[in-house]
Amino acid sequence: MGVSGMVNVLILGVSFLLIFTAFSTCGNLAQTVTNSVTNSTFTGSGYYSLAVIYGVFSVSQLMAPPWVALLGPRISLILSGAFYSGYAAALTTPRNWSFYPTSVLLGVAAGVLWTAQGLFLTANSSSHNIHKNTGIFWALLQCSSVFGNLYVYLALDGKSSISDKDRRTLLGTLSIISLVGTALLVFLQKPESQEEPINEGEDLLLEAEVISKETVASSFKEASTELGVLWRLLCSKSTALLCISMIYTGLELAFYSGVYGTSIGATQAFGSSAKALIGLSGMLISFGEIAGGGIFGFLCKNSHFRRMSVLLLGLVVHLVAFSLIFLNLPGDAPVVGKDGTWTSPAFNPSVGIALACSLLLGFGDGCFNTQLYSLLSALYRDNSPSVFVLFRFIQSLSAAVALLYSGSLLLPWQLFIMTLACFLGTLALFHVEKTELFLIGFWDI
């Protein structure tokens, strides 16, 4: 007997809230935590771990649909959630033999998780409530970074370093939170029949044993066809230009989710509050994301003029943030070890400026991403699923590359790369907006 779609959506949303409360916080802390390990035999890097996760995810999402068809979305969600919990557990007591393999497994699980999430959410929605259900799910998901980073701030407040005991307590708690979120997925059930279903794929919500071989074979065929569609999209001039913008979203994702918090935590001028500020910075980035994405996502719709204005605002906000970070944080902050750095930047490091930059990073990212999504939706109406797969692939791959060099490149050089990519990405969006959407009637000032 099925349950209402809304019940399933709420269970799914709360589960992802808990799982990503743990994972987002782990990502923000990864380099700081690995720097703090006193075990002399451990040589892992949080940057490299995140690079592995994003790199593997970029490929696994392309290959995930057949495996979700084989396992069924419910089982896929549960198994993937278990790997997310395993990553938090691996950070609790890091070991060379388990740290990177766990990162690889998580990258694979991420592709399966998000594919299954999309299918399950769609199967529990009708054409009338899909927007409401999606909004509820994403609202719950966006709260994950706020709660996780708030916990970090409270747990590390007043501590100038992270001891082994602190690490085990902090990461152990996050592991339990993630496990609770995974356990909630067990309560997902086949939904009651929708009056106007969006697709005919609800049978995939049954257990794996009743999935036919024809269904799995069809999924593999569809995945192969999808790769062909992606290649044709890449051969388009407009898509090739937009790839520059997609690359920028990956670079900034790597920076605000892994590098910036690490740099704040390594700045000894912030005193005993430095490590706790990692959590506070993560919270403010999330608030900025919600503000930028929420305001401009709802207000700007498909207006050419408004979209261009918001993109310009995002450009200015990020350039201001990069400039202030350059002046406020030590250049070697991303690459130093557990002892941090006393190097003096242009200004005396200010906590207020550092946290203001966190808010600006999130707000600018919200501006940029909402308008990129809007433009992609308008330009690729007939291929929107494929172009968003391409977007996630390029974004994840560029984030992986950025994290690979983050452990060895000084902060000014990282900011230079971000600034250049920000300019080029914005120019690419402006060019495509002007030459493509303007010509097909999206100038609706």
GROMACS .gro file of C-alpha atoms in nm:
model
  445
    1MET     CA    1   0.000   0.000   0.000
    2GLY     CA    2   0.146   0.334  -0.098
    3VAL     CA    3   0.174   0.657   0.096
    4SER     CA    4   0.104   1.011  -0.017
    5GLY     CA    5   0.367   1.175  -0.232
    6MET     CA    6   0.401   1.463   0.016
    7VAL     CA    7   0.500   1.222   0.295
    8ASN     CA    8   0.772   1.075   0.074
    9VAL     CA    9   0.893   1.421  -0.027
   10LEU     CA   10   0.919   1.528   0.338
   11ILE     CA   11   1.105   1.210   0.435
   12LEU     CA   12   1.340   1.255   0.140
   13GLY     CA   13   1.400   1.622   0.224
   14VAL     CA   14   1.470   1.563   0.594
   15SER     CA   15   1.697   1.271   0.507
   16PHE     CA   16   1.903   1.484   0.267
   17LEU     CA   17   1.907   1.763   0.526
   18LEU     CA   18   2.076   1.529   0.774
   19ILE     CA   19   2.308   1.358   0.525
   20PHE     CA   20   2.432   1.688   0.381
   21THR     CA   21   2.454   1.852   0.723
   22ALA     CA   22   2.732   1.598   0.773
   23PHE     CA   23   2.885   1.601   0.425
   24SER     CA   24   2.887   1.978   0.365
   25THR     CA   25   3.045   2.030   0.705
   26CYS     CA   26   3.302   1.759   0.638
   27GLY     CA   27   3.395   1.925   0.309
   28ASN     CA   28   3.435   2.263   0.477
   29LEU     CA   29   3.656   2.109   0.746
   30ALA     CA   30   3.840   1.845   0.541
   31GLN     CA   31   4.176   2.018   0.498
   32THR     CA   32   4.178   2.164   0.850
   33VAL     CA   33   4.095   1.823   0.996
   34THR     CA   34   4.361   1.637   0.797
   35ASN     CA   35   4.617   1.903   0.897
   36SER     CA   36   4.531   1.845   1.262
   37VAL     CA   37   4.595   1.469   1.263
   38THR     CA   38   4.882   1.389   1.500
   39ASN     CA   39   4.937   1.043   1.352
   40SER     CA   40   5.274   1.083   1.179
   41THR     CA   41   5.202   0.803   0.930
   42PHE     CA   42   4.893   0.972   0.785
   43THR     CA   43   4.974   1.172   0.472
   44GLY     CA   44   4.626   1.242   0.331
   45SER     CA   45   4.501   1.581   0.217
   46GLY     CA   46   4.148   1.714   0.252
   47TYR     CA   47   4.189   1.904  -0.074
   48TYR     CA   48   4.288   1.591  -0.265
   49SER     CA   49   4.007   1.392  -0.106
   50LEU     CA   50   3.748   1.647  -0.222
   51ALA     CA   51   3.913   1.655  -0.566
   52VAL     CA   52   3.871   1.277  -0.591
   53ILE     CA   53   3.506   1.302  -0.485
   54TYR     CA   54   3.419   1.571  -0.740
   55GLY     CA   55   3.625   1.410  -1.015
   56VAL     CA   56   3.464   1.068  -0.974
   57PHE     CA   57   3.120   1.226  -0.936
   58SER     CA   58   3.158   1.406  -1.269
   59VAL     CA   59   3.187   1.068  -1.443
   60SER     CA   60   2.961   0.857  -1.222
   61GLN     CA   61   2.656   1.076  -1.283
   62LEU     CA   62   2.680   0.989  -1.652
   63MET     CA   63   2.681   0.616  -1.574
   64ALA     CA   64   2.435   0.614  -1.285
   65PRO     CA   65   2.091   0.576  -1.458
   66PRO     CA   66   2.130   0.205  -1.551
   67TRP     CA   67   2.239   0.117  -1.198
   68VAL     CA   68   1.949   0.307  -1.047
   69ALA     CA   69   1.720   0.113  -1.281
   70LEU     CA   70   1.882  -0.212  -1.167
   71LEU     CA   71   1.860  -0.140  -0.794
   72GLY     CA   72   1.552   0.079  -0.786
   73PRO     CA   73   1.560   0.438  -0.655
   74ARG     CA   74   1.480   0.347  -0.293
   75ILE     CA   75   1.763   0.095  -0.259
   76SER     CA   76   1.995   0.328  -0.453
   77LEU     CA   77   1.923   0.610  -0.211
   78ILE     CA   78   1.984   0.392   0.096
   79LEU     CA   79   2.313   0.247  -0.031
   80SER     CA   80   2.441   0.587  -0.144
   81GLY     CA   81   2.350   0.742   0.191
   82ALA     CA   82   2.551   0.471   0.367
   83PHE     CA   83   2.863   0.569   0.168
   84TYR     CA   84   2.813   0.933   0.267
   85SER     CA   85   2.806   0.823   0.632
   86GLY     CA   86   3.117   0.616   0.571
   87TYR     CA   87   3.309   0.922   0.452
   88ALA     CA   88   3.236   1.113   0.773
   89ALA     CA   89   3.344   0.806   0.969
   90ALA     CA   90   3.669   0.783   0.769
   91LEU     CA   91   3.752   1.142   0.868
   92THR     CA   92   3.695   1.060   1.234
   93THR     CA   93   4.014   0.849   1.244
   94PRO     CA   94   4.188   0.903   0.909
   95ARG     CA   95   4.407   0.622   0.773
   96ASN     CA   96   4.604   0.616   0.449
   97TRP     CA   97   4.454   0.282   0.343
   98SER     CA   98   4.092   0.399   0.380
   99PHE     CA   99   4.084   0.774   0.323
  100TYR     CA  100   4.111   0.800  -0.058
  101PRO     CA  101   3.925   0.473  -0.138
  102THR     CA  102   3.636   0.607   0.070
  103SER     CA  103   3.649   0.928  -0.135
  104VAL     CA  104   3.628   0.727  -0.459
  105LEU     CA  105   3.329   0.530  -0.330
  106LEU     CA  106   3.158   0.851  -0.223
  107GLY     CA  107   3.209   1.002  -0.570
  108VAL     CA  108   3.039   0.697  -0.724
  109ALA     CA  109   2.761   0.708  -0.463
  110ALA     CA  110   2.699   1.078  -0.530
  111GLY     CA  111   2.616   1.011  -0.896
  112VAL     CA  112   2.375   0.735  -0.796
  113LEU     CA  113   2.223   0.941  -0.513
  114TRP     CA  114   2.131   1.243  -0.723
  115THR     CA  115   2.001   1.034  -1.012
  116ALA     CA  116   1.779   0.836  -0.775
  117GLN     CA  117   1.669   1.155  -0.597
  118GLY     CA  118   1.550   1.310  -0.923
  119LEU     CA  119   1.357   0.999  -1.024
  120PHE     CA  120   1.199   0.951  -0.682
  121LEU     CA  121   1.096   1.316  -0.650
  122THR     CA  122   0.940   1.307  -0.996
  123ALA     CA  123   0.753   0.983  -0.925
  124ASN     CA  124   0.605   1.138  -0.611
  125SER     CA  125   0.480   1.448  -0.789
  126SER     CA  126   0.214   1.538  -1.041
  127SER     CA  127   0.222   1.812  -1.300
  128HIS     CA  128   0.031   2.029  -1.051
  129ASN     CA  129   0.263   1.998  -0.750
  130ILE     CA  130   0.610   1.928  -0.893
  131HIS     CA  131   0.721   2.289  -0.833
  132LYS     CA  132   0.592   2.289  -0.475
  133ASN     CA  133   0.754   1.951  -0.397
  134THR     CA  134   1.084   2.057  -0.551
  135GLY     CA  135   1.075   2.382  -0.351
  136ILE     CA  136   1.011   2.195  -0.025
  137PHE     CA  137   1.296   1.952  -0.095
  138TRP     CA  138   1.549   2.221  -0.186
  139ALA     CA  139   1.450   2.442   0.109
  140LEU     CA  140   1.524   2.154   0.345
  141LEU     CA  141   1.850   2.075   0.166
  142GLN     CA  142   1.970   2.438   0.184
  143CYS     CA  143   1.935   2.431   0.562
  144SER     CA  144   2.198   2.156   0.587
  145SER     CA  145   2.501   2.386   0.562
  146VAL     CA  146   2.354   2.624   0.818
  147PHE     CA  147   2.296   2.357   1.083
  148GLY     CA  148   2.624   2.174   1.024
  149ASN     CA  149   2.838   2.486   1.036
  150LEU     CA  150   2.653   2.617   1.340
  151TYR     CA  151   2.751   2.296   1.517
  152VAL     CA  152   3.115   2.347   1.415
  153TYR     CA  153   3.111   2.703   1.547
  154LEU     CA  154   2.968   2.597   1.884
  155ALA     CA  155   3.197   2.292   1.915
  156LEU     CA  156   3.522   2.473   1.832
  157ASP     CA  157   3.458   2.815   1.984
  158GLY     CA  158   3.760   2.920   2.192
  159LYS     CA  159   3.985   2.639   2.064
  160SER     CA  160   4.299   2.743   1.877
  161SER     CA  161   4.358   2.390   1.746
  162ILE     CA  162   4.164   2.070   1.683
  163SER     CA  163   4.285   1.789   1.907
  164ASP     CA  164   4.239   1.422   1.826
  165LYS     CA  165   3.960   1.411   2.084
  166ASP     CA  166   3.790   1.715   1.931
  167ARG     CA  167   3.812   1.560   1.586
  168ARG     CA  168   3.668   1.227   1.698
  169THR     CA  169   3.382   1.397   1.883
  170LEU     CA  170   3.303   1.638   1.599
  171LEU     CA  171   3.325   1.391   1.312
  172GLY     CA  172   3.171   1.109   1.514
  173THR     CA  173   2.865   1.323   1.578
  174LEU     CA  174   2.841   1.412   1.209
  175SER     CA  175   2.867   1.041   1.121
  176ILE     CA  176   2.573   0.964   1.348
  177ILE     CA  177   2.369   1.249   1.197
  178SER     CA  178   2.439   1.112   0.849
  179LEU     CA  179   2.344   0.759   0.956
  180VAL     CA  180   2.013   0.885   1.096
  181GLY     CA  181   1.945   1.055   0.762
  182THR     CA  182   2.024   0.732   0.578
  183ALA     CA  183   1.802   0.532   0.813
  184LEU     CA  184   1.509   0.761   0.733
  185LEU     CA  185   1.534   0.657   0.369
  186VAL     CA  186   1.420   0.307   0.472
  187PHE     CA  187   1.074   0.454   0.538
  188LEU     CA  188   1.028   0.566   0.176
  189GLN     CA  189   0.747   0.373   0.009
  190LYS     CA  190   0.589   0.342  -0.329
  191PRO     CA  191   0.362   0.646  -0.368
  192GLU     CA  192  -0.010   0.642  -0.419
  193SER     CA  193  -0.099   0.675  -0.786
  194GLN     CA  194  -0.091   1.031  -0.916
  195GLU     CA  195  -0.392   1.166  -1.104
  196GLU     CA  196  -0.163   1.327  -1.360
  197PRO     CA  197   0.179   1.164  -1.328
  198ILE     CA  198   0.473   1.335  -1.490
  199ASN     CA  199   0.608   1.008  -1.624
  200GLU     CA  200   0.528   0.643  -1.633
  201GLY     CA  201   0.835   0.539  -1.431
  202GLU     CA  202   0.673   0.462  -1.096
  203ASP     CA  203   0.733   0.090  -1.138
  204LEU     CA  204   1.101   0.164  -1.086
  205LEU     CA  205   1.015   0.232  -0.722
  206LEU     CA  206   0.967  -0.140  -0.665
  207GLU     CA  207   1.250  -0.355  -0.532
  208ALA     CA  208   1.531  -0.458  -0.765
  209GLU     CA  209   1.403  -0.815  -0.807
  210VAL     CA  210   1.101  -0.704  -1.010
  211ILE     CA  211   1.298  -0.481  -1.245
  212SER     CA  212   1.300  -0.650  -1.582
  213LYS     CA  213   1.612  -0.712  -1.786
  214GLU     CA  214   1.450  -0.511  -2.063
  215THR     CA  215   1.427  -0.209  -1.830
  216VAL     CA  216   1.796  -0.229  -1.739
  217ALA     CA  217   1.901  -0.280  -2.101
  218SER     CA  218   1.686   0.018  -2.200
  219SER     CA  219   1.854   0.229  -1.932
  220PHE     CA  220   2.200   0.140  -2.063
  221LYS     CA  221   2.085   0.229  -2.414
  222GLU     CA  222   1.945   0.561  -2.293
  223ALA     CA  223   2.273   0.637  -2.115
  224SER     CA  224   2.464   0.570  -2.437
  225THR     CA  225   2.226   0.795  -2.629
  226GLU     CA  226   2.269   1.064  -2.362
  227LEU     CA  227   2.645   1.065  -2.418
  228GLY     CA  228   2.584   1.127  -2.788
  229VAL     CA  229   2.352   1.418  -2.708
  230LEU     CA  230   2.611   1.567  -2.473
  231TRP     CA  231   2.877   1.547  -2.745
  232ARG     CA  232   2.651   1.724  -2.995
  233LEU     CA  233   2.579   1.996  -2.742
  234LEU     CA  234   2.951   2.047  -2.685
  235CYS     CA  235   3.004   2.097  -3.057
  236SER     CA  236   2.772   2.398  -3.047
  237LYS     CA  237   2.943   2.738  -3.031
  238SER     CA  238   2.701   2.867  -2.768
  239THR     CA  239   2.749   2.563  -2.546
  240ALA     CA  240   3.127   2.585  -2.584
  241LEU     CA  241   3.115   2.946  -2.466
  242LEU     CA  242   2.886   2.858  -2.176
  243CYS     CA  243   3.136   2.592  -2.071
  244ILE     CA  244   3.359   2.881  -1.958
  245SER     CA  245   3.083   2.993  -1.724
  246MET     CA  246   3.030   2.637  -1.602
  247ILE     CA  247   3.402   2.606  -1.530
  248TYR     CA  248   3.385   2.922  -1.320
  249THR     CA  249   3.102   2.780  -1.109
  250GLY     CA  250   3.324   2.479  -1.037
  251LEU     CA  251   3.621   2.696  -0.941
  252GLU     CA  252   3.414   2.904  -0.701
  253LEU     CA  253   3.250   2.590  -0.560
  254ALA     CA  254   3.593   2.451  -0.474
  255PHE     CA  255   3.701   2.784  -0.327
  256TYR     CA  256   3.409   2.859  -0.096
  257SER     CA  257   3.345   2.498   0.006
  258GLY     CA  258   3.702   2.390   0.072
  259VAL     CA  259   3.965   2.663   0.045
  260TYR     CA  260   3.821   2.974   0.208
  261GLY     CA  261   3.723   2.813   0.538
  262THR     CA  262   4.064   2.645   0.557
  263SER     CA  263   4.235   2.981   0.501
  264ILE     CA  264   4.036   3.146   0.779
  265GLY     CA  265   4.111   2.860   1.019
  266ALA     CA  266   4.484   2.884   0.943
  267THR     CA  267   4.506   3.259   1.012
  268GLN     CA  268   4.663   3.279   1.358
  269ALA     CA  269   4.588   3.652   1.386
  270PHE     CA  270   4.226   3.550   1.452
  271GLY     CA  271   4.341   3.392   1.778
  272SER     CA  272   4.151   3.118   1.957
  273SER     CA  273   3.839   3.181   1.748
  274ALA     CA  274   4.005   3.091   1.415
  275LYS     CA  275   3.883   2.731   1.398
  276ALA     CA  276   3.531   2.820   1.511
  277LEU     CA  277   3.518   3.088   1.242
  278ILE     CA  278   3.527   2.811   0.980
  279GLY     CA  279   3.175   2.717   1.087
  280LEU     CA  280   3.055   3.077   1.106
  281SER     CA  281   3.198   3.145   0.759
  282GLY     CA  282   3.018   2.841   0.620
  283MET     CA  283   2.689   2.962   0.768
  284LEU     CA  284   2.725   3.305   0.613
  285ILE     CA  285   2.810   3.157   0.273
  286SER     CA  286   2.487   2.957   0.298
  287PHE     CA  287   2.286   3.265   0.396
  288GLY     CA  288   2.436   3.450   0.098
  289GLU     CA  289   2.347   3.162  -0.135
  290ILE     CA  290   1.990   3.156  -0.009
  291ALA     CA  291   1.955   3.534  -0.037
  292GLY     CA  292   2.108   3.564  -0.385
  293GLY     CA  293   1.942   3.254  -0.524
  294GLY     CA  294   1.606   3.316  -0.360
  295ILE     CA  295   1.567   3.684  -0.446
  296PHE     CA  296   1.691   3.673  -0.803
  297GLY     CA  297   1.567   3.324  -0.879
  298PHE     CA  298   1.208   3.433  -0.814
  299LEU     CA  299   1.221   3.793  -0.933
  300CYS     CA  300   1.417   3.778  -1.256
  301LYS     CA  301   1.254   3.492  -1.445
  302ASN     CA  302   1.348   3.507  -1.816
  303SER     CA  303   1.389   3.882  -1.856
  304HIS     CA  304   1.693   3.959  -2.070
  305PHE     CA  305   1.760   4.296  -1.909
  306ARG     CA  306   1.713   4.174  -1.554
  307ARG     CA  307   1.926   3.865  -1.611
  308MET     CA  308   2.210   4.078  -1.749
  309SER     CA  309   2.178   4.314  -1.452
  310VAL     CA  310   2.196   4.033  -1.198
  311LEU     CA  311   2.498   3.881  -1.374
  312LEU     CA  312   2.672   4.217  -1.358
  313LEU     CA  313   2.585   4.245  -0.988
  314GLY     CA  314   2.727   3.897  -0.927
  315LEU     CA  315   3.046   3.993  -1.109
  316VAL     CA  316   3.093   4.308  -0.900
  317VAL     CA  317   3.014   4.128  -0.573
  318HIS     CA  318   3.265   3.853  -0.641
  319LEU     CA  319   3.538   4.093  -0.754
  320VAL     CA  320   3.491   4.295  -0.435
  321ALA     CA  321   3.507   3.973  -0.231
  322PHE     CA  322   3.825   3.853  -0.406
  323SER     CA  323   3.992   4.192  -0.355
  324LEU     CA  324   3.907   4.203   0.016
  325ILE     CA  325   4.022   3.844   0.068
  326PHE     CA  326   4.352   3.926  -0.102
  327LEU     CA  327   4.403   4.222   0.132
  328ASN     CA  328   4.274   4.053   0.449
  329LEU     CA  329   4.413   3.696   0.457
  330PRO     CA  330   4.773   3.572   0.449
  331GLY     CA  331   4.888   3.451   0.108
  332ASP     CA  332   5.006   3.116   0.244
  333ALA     CA  333   4.688   3.046   0.445
  334PRO     CA  334   4.555   2.769   0.212
  335VAL     CA  335   4.881   2.574   0.206
  336VAL     CA  336   5.024   2.584   0.560
  337GLY     CA  337   5.007   2.292   0.800
  338LYS     CA  338   4.835   2.255   1.134
  339ASP     CA  339   5.037   2.534   1.301
  340GLY     CA  340   4.873   2.796   1.077
  341THR     CA  341   5.038   3.118   0.962
  342TRP     CA  342   5.137   3.451   1.113
  343THR     CA  343   5.216   3.604   0.773
  344SER     CA  344   5.088   3.961   0.746
  345PRO     CA  345   4.868   4.051   0.446
  346ALA     CA  346   4.813   4.409   0.331
  347PHE     CA  347   4.567   4.472   0.617
  348ASN     CA  348   4.576   4.344   0.970
  349PRO     CA  349   4.344   4.042   0.938
  350SER     CA  350   3.991   4.141   1.036
  351VAL     CA  351   3.727   3.891   1.144
  352GLY     CA  352   3.454   4.129   1.027
  353ILE     CA  353   3.599   4.157   0.676
  354ALA     CA  354   3.656   3.780   0.656
  355LEU     CA  355   3.293   3.708   0.748
  356ALA     CA  356   3.162   3.982   0.518
  357CYS     CA  357   3.352   3.815   0.234
  358SER     CA  358   3.183   3.485   0.321
  359LEU     CA  359   2.845   3.650   0.274
  360LEU     CA  360   2.959   3.811  -0.051
  361LEU     CA  361   3.092   3.480  -0.187
  362GLY     CA  362   2.759   3.311  -0.125
  363PHE     CA  363   2.550   3.602  -0.254
  364GLY     CA  364   2.755   3.632  -0.574
  365ASP     CA  365   2.734   3.258  -0.630
  366GLY     CA  366   2.356   3.274  -0.589
  367CYS     CA  367   2.338   3.556  -0.847
  368PHE     CA  368   2.559   3.376  -1.097
  369ASN     CA  369   2.407   3.029  -1.070
  370THR     CA  370   2.041   3.133  -1.082
  371GLN     CA  371   2.097   3.332  -1.400
  372LEU     CA  372   2.305   3.057  -1.559
  373TYR     CA  373   2.027   2.810  -1.483
  374SER     CA  374   1.772   3.054  -1.622
  375LEU     CA  375   1.969   3.107  -1.942
  376LEU     CA  376   2.028   2.733  -1.993
  377SER     CA  377   1.657   2.663  -1.942
  378ALA     CA  378   1.559   2.928  -2.195
  379LEU     CA  379   1.818   2.837  -2.458
  380TYR     CA  380   1.791   2.457  -2.438
  381ARG     CA  381   1.419   2.399  -2.389
  382ASP     CA  382   1.424   2.076  -2.588
  383ASN     CA  383   1.744   1.940  -2.429
  384SER     CA  384   1.727   2.080  -2.077
  385PRO     CA  385   1.798   1.748  -1.895
  386SER     CA  386   2.104   1.686  -2.112
  387VAL     CA  387   2.245   2.036  -2.077
  388PHE     CA  388   2.212   2.023  -1.698
  389VAL     CA  389   2.394   1.689  -1.692
  390LEU     CA  390   2.668   1.860  -1.894
  391PHE     CA  391   2.664   2.153  -1.651
  392ARG     CA  392   2.711   1.927  -1.347
  393PHE     CA  393   2.982   1.729  -1.527
  394ILE     CA  394   3.190   2.037  -1.615
  395GLN     CA  395   3.128   2.202  -1.279
  396SER     CA  396   3.238   1.894  -1.084
  397LEU     CA  397   3.541   1.833  -1.304
  398SER     CA  398   3.663   2.194  -1.275
  399ALA     CA  399   3.608   2.185  -0.898
  400ALA     CA  400   3.824   1.872  -0.883
  401VAL     CA  401   4.102   2.043  -1.079
  402ALA     CA  402   4.084   2.351  -0.855
  403LEU     CA  403   4.110   2.140  -0.541
  404LEU     CA  404   4.414   1.959  -0.682
  405TYR     CA  405   4.610   2.284  -0.708
  406SER     CA  406   4.465   2.439  -0.390
  407GLY     CA  407   4.710   2.259  -0.164
  408SER     CA  408   5.017   2.401  -0.338
  409LEU     CA  409   4.914   2.736  -0.488
  410LEU     CA  410   4.928   3.051  -0.277
  411LEU     CA  411   4.607   3.243  -0.215
  412PRO     CA  412   4.686   3.542  -0.444
  413TRP     CA  413   4.735   3.308  -0.742
  414GLN     CA  414   4.413   3.122  -0.666
  415LEU     CA  415   4.228   3.454  -0.648
  416PHE     CA  416   4.386   3.563  -0.978
  417ILE     CA  417   4.259   3.246  -1.149
  418MET     CA  418   3.913   3.303  -1.000
  419THR     CA  419   3.908   3.669  -1.110
  420LEU     CA  420   4.009   3.582  -1.465
  421ALA     CA  421   3.752   3.300  -1.485
  422CYS     CA  422   3.485   3.533  -1.340
  423PHE     CA  423   3.545   3.793  -1.612
  424LEU     CA  424   3.555   3.537  -1.893
  425GLY     CA  425   3.254   3.345  -1.764
  426THR     CA  426   3.045   3.659  -1.735
  427LEU     CA  427   3.148   3.779  -2.081
  428ALA     CA  428   3.054   3.439  -2.224
  429LEU     CA  429   2.709   3.462  -2.065
  430PHE     CA  430   2.661   3.815  -2.196
  431HIS     CA  431   2.764   3.708  -2.546
  432VAL     CA  432   2.530   3.409  -2.558
  433GLU     CA  433   2.248   3.612  -2.408
  434LYS     CA  434   2.289   3.880  -2.673
  435THR     CA  435   2.347   3.662  -2.981
  436GLU     CA  436   2.107   3.376  -2.901
  437LEU     CA  437   1.823   3.470  -2.666
  438PHE     CA  438   1.784   3.825  -2.793
  439LEU     CA  439   1.734   3.694  -3.144
  440ILE     CA  440   1.465   3.446  -3.042
  441GLY     CA  441   1.251   3.693  -2.854
  442PHE     CA  442   1.361   3.703  -2.492
  443TRP     CA  443   1.404   4.077  -2.481
  444ASP     CA  444   1.104   4.153  -2.261
  445ILE     CA  445   1.198   4.461  -2.068
   0.00000   0.00000   0.00000
